[in-house]
CSV table of C-alpha atoms in Angstrom, one decimal:
chain,number,residue,atom,x,y,z
J,1,MET,CA,-14.6,-12.7,31.9
J,2,SER,CA,-13.3,-10.2,29.3
J,3,ALA,CA,-11.6,-11.2,26.1
J,4,GLY,CA,-8.3,-10.0,27.5
J,5,ASP,CA,-8.6,-12.6,30.3
J,6,LEU,CA,-8.6,-15.4,27.8
J,7,GLY,CA,-4.9,-14.8,26.8
J,8,GLY,CA,-5.6,-14.3,23.1
J,9,SER,CA,-3.9,-11.6,21.0
J,10,ILE,CA,-3.8,-10.2,17.5
J,11,THR,CA,-0.8,-8.7,15.8
J,12,VAL,CA,-1.3,-7.1,12.4
J,13,VAL,CA,1.9,-7.7,10.5
J,14,GLY,CA,3.4,-5.8,7.5
J,15,LEU,CA,5.2,-8.2,5.3
J,16,GLY,CA,6.9,-5.4,3.3
J,17,PRO,CA,7.0,-5.2,-0.5
J,18,GLY,CA,8.2,-8.7,-1.2
J,19,ASP,CA,11.9,-9.3,-0.5
J,20,PRO,CA,12.1,-11.2,2.8
J,21,ARG,CA,15.1,-9.2,3.8
J,22,LEU,CA,12.8,-6.2,4.2
J,23,LEU,CA,10.7,-7.8,6.8
J,24,THR,CA,11.4,-6.2,10.2
J,25,ALA,CA,12.7,-8.2,13.1
J,26,ALA,CA,9.6,-7.4,15.2
J,27,ALA,CA,7.4,-8.7,12.4
J,28,THR,CA,9.4,-11.8,12.1
J,29,GLN,CA,9.0,-12.4,15.9
J,30,ALA,CA,5.3,-11.9,15.7
J,31,LEU,CA,5.0,-14.4,12.9
J,32,ALA,CA,7.1,-16.9,14.9
J,33,GLN,CA,4.8,-16.6,18.0
J,34,ALA,CA,1.5,-16.9,16.1
J,35,GLU,CA,-0.7,-19.9,16.3
J,36,ASP,CA,-3.1,-18.7,13.6
J,37,LEU,CA,-2.2,-16.9,10.4
J,38,ILE,CA,-4.9,-14.9,8.6
J,39,GLY,CA,-4.8,-13.0,5.3
J,40,TYR,CA,-5.3,-12.7,1.6
J,41,HIS,CA,-4.1,-15.8,-0.2
J,42,PRO,CA,-0.9,-14.3,-1.8
J,43,TYR,CA,0.2,-12.8,1.5
J,44,VAL,CA,-0.4,-16.0,3.5
J,45,ALA,CA,1.6,-17.8,0.9
J,46,ARG,CA,4.6,-15.6,1.6
J,47,VAL,CA,4.9,-16.9,5.2
J,48,PRO,CA,6.7,-20.3,5.5
J,49,GLU,CA,4.7,-23.2,6.9
J,50,ARG,CA,5.8,-24.6,10.3
J,51,PRO,CA,4.4,-27.0,12.8
J,52,GLY,CA,1.7,-25.5,15.1
J,53,LEU,CA,0.7,-22.7,12.7
J,54,MET,CA,-2.9,-22.8,11.4
J,55,ARG,CA,-3.3,-21.0,8.1
J,56,HIS,CA,-6.5,-19.2,7.2
J,57,ALA,CA,-6.3,-17.8,3.6
J,58,SER,CA,-9.2,-15.9,2.0
J,59,ASP,CA,-10.0,-13.9,-1.1
J,60,ASN,CA,-9.7,-10.2,-1.6
J,61,ARG,CA,-12.6,-7.8,-0.7
J,62,VAL,CA,-13.5,-9.7,2.5
J,63,GLU,CA,-11.2,-7.6,4.8
J,64,VAL,CA,-13.8,-7.0,7.6
J,65,ASP,CA,-14.9,-10.6,7.6
J,66,ARG,CA,-11.3,-11.6,7.8
J,67,ALA,CA,-10.8,-9.3,10.8
J,68,ARG,CA,-13.9,-10.6,12.6
J,69,HIS,CA,-12.5,-14.2,12.2
J,70,ALA,CA,-9.2,-13.1,13.7
J,71,LEU,CA,-11.0,-11.5,16.6
J,72,GLU,CA,-13.1,-14.6,17.3
J,73,LEU,CA,-10.0,-16.7,17.3
J,74,ALA,CA,-8.2,-14.3,19.6
J,75,ALA,CA,-11.2,-14.2,21.9
J,76,SER,CA,-11.0,-17.9,22.3
J,77,GLY,CA,-7.4,-17.6,23.5
J,78,ARG,CA,-5.4,-17.9,20.3
J,79,ARG,CA,-2.4,-15.9,19.3
J,80,VAL,CA,-3.3,-14.6,15.8
J,81,ALA,CA,-1.2,-12.8,13.2
J,82,ILE,CA,-3.1,-10.9,10.4
J,83,VAL,CA,-0.7,-10.3,7.4
J,84,SER,CA,-0.7,-7.6,4.9
J,85,GLY,CA,1.7,-6.8,2.1
J,86,GLY,CA,3.7,-3.6,2.5
J,87,ASP,CA,2.5,-1.7,5.6
J,88,PRO,CA,-0.7,-2.9,7.2
J,89,GLY,CA,-1.9,0.6,7.9
J,90,VAL,CA,-1.7,1.8,4.3
J,91,PHE,CA,-5.0,0.8,2.5
J,92,ALA,CA,-4.7,-2.6,4.3
J,93,MET,CA,-5.8,-4.8,7.2
J,94,ALA,CA,-5.1,-2.6,10.2
J,95,ALA,CA,-8.0,-0.3,9.4
J,96,ALA,CA,-10.3,-3.2,8.6
J,97,LEU,CA,-9.5,-4.7,12.0
J,98,PHE,CA,-10.3,-1.6,14.0
J,99,GLU,CA,-13.5,-1.1,12.0
J,100,ALA,CA,-14.5,-4.6,13.1
J,101,ILE,CA,-13.6,-3.8,16.7
J,102,GLU,CA,-15.6,-0.6,16.7
J,103,THR,CA,-18.8,-2.2,15.4
J,104,GLY,CA,-18.4,-5.7,17.0
J,105,ASP,CA,-18.5,-7.4,20.3
J,106,THR,CA,-17.4,-4.9,23.0
J,107,THR,CA,-15.2,-7.6,24.7
J,108,TRP,CA,-12.9,-7.5,21.6
J,109,ARG,CA,-11.7,-4.1,22.8
J,110,GLU,CA,-10.0,-5.8,25.8
J,111,LEU,CA,-7.8,-8.0,23.6
J,112,ALA,CA,-4.1,-7.5,23.3
J,113,ILE,CA,-3.8,-5.9,19.9
J,114,SER,CA,-0.7,-4.5,18.2
J,115,VAL,CA,0.4,-3.5,14.7
J,116,GLU,CA,3.9,-4.2,13.3
J,117,PRO,CA,4.7,-1.8,10.5
J,118,GLY,CA,6.2,-2.7,7.2
J,119,ILE,CA,7.8,-1.0,4.2
J,120,THR,CA,5.0,0.1,2.0
J,121,ALA,CA,5.2,0.1,-1.8
J,122,MET,CA,5.7,3.8,-2.3
J,123,LEU,CA,8.7,3.8,0.1
J,124,ALA,CA,10.3,0.8,-1.6
J,125,ALA,CA,9.7,2.3,-5.1
J,126,ALA,CA,11.1,5.7,-4.0
J,127,ALA,CA,14.2,4.1,-2.6
J,128,ARG,CA,15.0,2.4,-5.9
J,129,LEU,CA,15.3,5.8,-7.6
J,130,GLY,CA,16.5,8.3,-5.0
J,131,ALA,CA,14.0,10.5,-3.2
J,132,PRO,CA,10.9,11.3,-5.2
J,133,LEU,CA,9.0,11.6,-1.9
J,134,GLY,CA,11.6,14.0,-0.5
J,135,GLY,CA,9.2,16.9,-0.3
J,136,ASP,CA,5.5,17.0,0.6
J,137,PHE,CA,3.5,14.1,-0.8
J,138,CYS,CA,0.3,12.1,-0.4
J,139,ALA,CA,-1.0,8.6,-1.1
J,140,LEU,CA,-4.3,7.9,-2.8
J,141,SER,CA,-6.0,4.6,-3.8
J,142,LEU,CA,-7.8,4.6,-7.1
J,143,SER,CA,-9.9,1.6,-6.1
J,144,ASP,CA,-13.6,2.6,-6.0
J,145,ASN,CA,-14.6,-0.6,-4.0
J,146,LEU,CA,-15.0,1.4,-0.8
J,147,LYS,CA,-15.5,5.0,-2.0
J,148,PRO,CA,-17.2,6.6,-5.0
J,149,TRP,CA,-15.2,7.5,-8.1
J,150,ASP,CA,-16.3,11.1,-7.9
J,151,VAL,CA,-14.7,11.3,-4.4
J,152,ILE,CA,-11.5,9.9,-5.8
J,153,LEU,CA,-11.4,12.5,-8.6
J,154,ALA,CA,-12.2,15.3,-6.2
J,155,ARG,CA,-9.3,14.3,-3.9
J,156,LEU,CA,-7.0,13.8,-6.8
J,157,GLU,CA,-7.7,17.2,-8.3
J,158,ALA,CA,-7.2,18.8,-5.0
J,159,VAL,CA,-3.7,17.4,-4.5
J,160,LEU,CA,-2.7,17.9,-8.1
J,161,ARG,CA,-3.5,21.6,-7.7
J,162,ALA,CA,-1.7,21.7,-4.3
J,163,ASP,CA,1.4,20.5,-6.2
J,164,LEU,CA,2.1,17.5,-4.0
J,165,VAL,CA,3.9,14.4,-5.2
J,166,ILE,CA,1.2,11.7,-5.4
J,167,ALA,CA,1.6,8.0,-4.9
J,168,LEU,CA,-1.3,6.1,-6.5
J,169,TYR,CA,-2.2,2.6,-5.1
J,170,ASN,CA,-4.5,0.1,-6.7
J,171,PRO,CA,-4.2,2.0,-10.0
J,172,ILE,CA,-5.9,-0.5,-12.4
J,173,SER,CA,-7.5,-4.0,-12.5
J,174,SER,CA,-9.4,-6.2,-14.9
J,175,ALA,CA,-12.7,-4.9,-13.4
J,176,ARG,CA,-11.7,-1.3,-13.8
J,177,PRO,CA,-9.1,-1.0,-16.6
J,178,TRP,CA,-9.9,2.7,-17.3
J,179,GLN,CA,-9.3,4.4,-14.0
J,180,LEU,CA,-5.6,5.0,-14.2
J,181,GLY,CA,-6.0,6.5,-17.7
J,182,ARG,CA,-8.7,8.9,-16.3
J,183,ALA,CA,-6.5,9.8,-13.4
J,184,LEU,CA,-3.5,10.6,-15.6
J,185,GLY,CA,-5.7,12.5,-18.0
J,186,LEU,CA,-6.8,14.7,-15.1
J,187,ALA,CA,-3.1,15.1,-14.1
J,188,ALA,CA,-2.4,16.2,-17.7
J,189,GLU,CA,-4.9,19.0,-17.4
J,190,ILE,CA,-3.1,20.4,-14.4
J,191,ARG,CA,0.5,19.5,-14.6
J,192,ARG,CA,3.1,19.9,-17.4
J,193,PRO,CA,3.5,17.1,-20.0
J,194,GLU,CA,7.2,16.6,-18.9
J,195,THR,CA,6.2,16.0,-15.3
J,196,PRO,CA,8.1,12.8,-14.1
J,197,VAL,CA,5.9,9.8,-13.5
J,198,ILE,CA,7.3,6.5,-12.0
J,199,LEU,CA,5.6,3.2,-12.8
J,200,ALA,CA,7.0,0.7,-10.3
J,201,ARG,CA,5.8,-2.9,-10.6
J,202,ALA,CA,6.5,-5.7,-8.1
J,203,VAL,CA,9.2,-3.7,-6.3
J,204,THR,CA,11.9,-6.0,-4.7
J,205,ARG,CA,10.4,-9.1,-6.2
J,206,PRO,CA,12.0,-11.2,-9.0
J,207,ASP,CA,9.8,-9.7,-11.7
J,208,GLU,CA,10.4,-6.1,-10.6
J,209,SER,CA,10.1,-3.4,-13.3
J,210,ILE,CA,10.5,0.3,-12.8
J,211,ARG,CA,10.0,2.9,-15.5
J,212,VAL,CA,10.6,6.7,-15.3
J,213,LEU,CA,8.4,8.4,-17.9
J,214,THR,CA,7.0,11.8,-18.6
J,215,LEU,CA,3.3,12.3,-17.8
J,216,GLU,CA,2.6,12.3,-21.5
J,217,GLU,CA,4.3,9.0,-22.0
J,218,ALA,CA,2.8,7.4,-18.9
J,219,ARG,CA,-0.8,7.9,-20.2
J,220,GLU,CA,-0.1,5.2,-22.8
J,221,ALA,CA,2.1,2.9,-20.7
J,222,PRO,CA,0.8,-0.5,-19.4
J,223,ALA,CA,0.2,-1.1,-15.7
J,224,ASP,CA,-1.6,-3.5,-13.4
J,225,MET,CA,-2.6,-4.0,-9.8
J,226,ALA,CA,1.0,-4.8,-8.9
J,227,THR,CA,2.1,-1.3,-10.1
J,228,LEU,CA,2.6,1.7,-7.9
J,229,VAL,CA,2.4,5.0,-9.7
J,230,ILE,CA,4.2,8.1,-8.5
J,231,ILE,CA,3.3,11.4,-10.1
J,232,GLY,CA,6.0,14.1,-9.5
J,233,ALA,CA,5.4,17.7,-8.5
J,234,SER,CA,6.5,20.8,-10.3
J,235,THR,CA,9.7,20.6,-8.2
J,236,THR,CA,10.5,17.0,-8.9
J,237,ARG,CA,13.9,16.6,-10.7
J,238,LEU,CA,15.8,14.0,-12.7
J,239,ILE,CA,19.5,13.6,-12.5
J,240,ALA,CA,20.8,11.9,-15.7
J,241,ARG,CA,23.2,9.0,-15.3
J,242,GLY,CA,24.9,6.6,-17.7
J,243,GLU,CA,23.3,5.3,-20.9
J,244,GLY,CA,20.8,2.5,-20.1
J,245,THR,CA,20.7,3.5,-16.4
J,246,GLN,CA,17.6,5.0,-14.8
J,247,PRO,CA,18.1,8.6,-13.6
J,248,PHE,CA,18.0,9.6,-10.0
J,249,VAL,CA,14.7,11.1,-9.2
J,250,TYR,CA,14.2,13.5,-6.2
J,251,THR,CA,11.9,16.2,-4.9
J,252,PRO,CA,13.7,18.9,-3.0
J,253,ARG,CA,12.7,19.6,0.5
J,254,SER,CA,12.6,23.3,-0.1
J,255,VAL,CA,9.9,25.2,-2.2
J,256,GLY,CA,10.2,28.6,-3.7
J,257,SER,CA,12.3,30.9,-1.4
J,258,GLY,CA,12.5,28.3,1.4
J,259,LYS,CA,15.9,27.4,2.6
J,260,ALA,CA,17.1,23.8,3.0
J,261,ALA,CA,17.0,22.5,6.5
């Protein structure tokens, strides 16, 4: 009998940036149908308790172990939801799950598995200010838990020189308080001091804080793991508004002699 014959399933659910109104209807339905809820402690805590739902919270940095646990539960016939903040496919649990499937029990490949997308931090932050991701952009994680720091620097330098808008995830932590400073220092070698930089912390949550700074100012600004950093391109523009109000920030779709679509 294959795992699929057992009736179990896994749905990887994106919880969005924090505001429950930004949870998709499909994600809400998947959570309502789950018998087991698996995820990092803060994300599991965002899902209301209800009768019949078993909660399995765990610490950070055990993503693949968490995925294997979910697969074992699903193989026994359980309906499992794995939760991630933002979108589960952006530096999150969807990749960990498929890594566990690829290297694990071959019967796991027969399980009913789906991914419900969510609003990731860079999209939520961008929407607060306008359209800073309106042109070409990329996302990089500054965490060196799963890749060497020199690889991170090489990729960052490449996209800085390509003049892409860059969204930086996992910019800083107590274990690596220097990495964002190094990244912005590299940016300062390649981009102008007045390049717009957005520091968006806890977007859509009660303690939300969003600052629009120059690259020069951002190098001295405080940040933490709840902060999403967006470094503008040479084409990124600010539109001034009233005193005490953040400017609109946008990156045009056209570059050079290109015409707007």
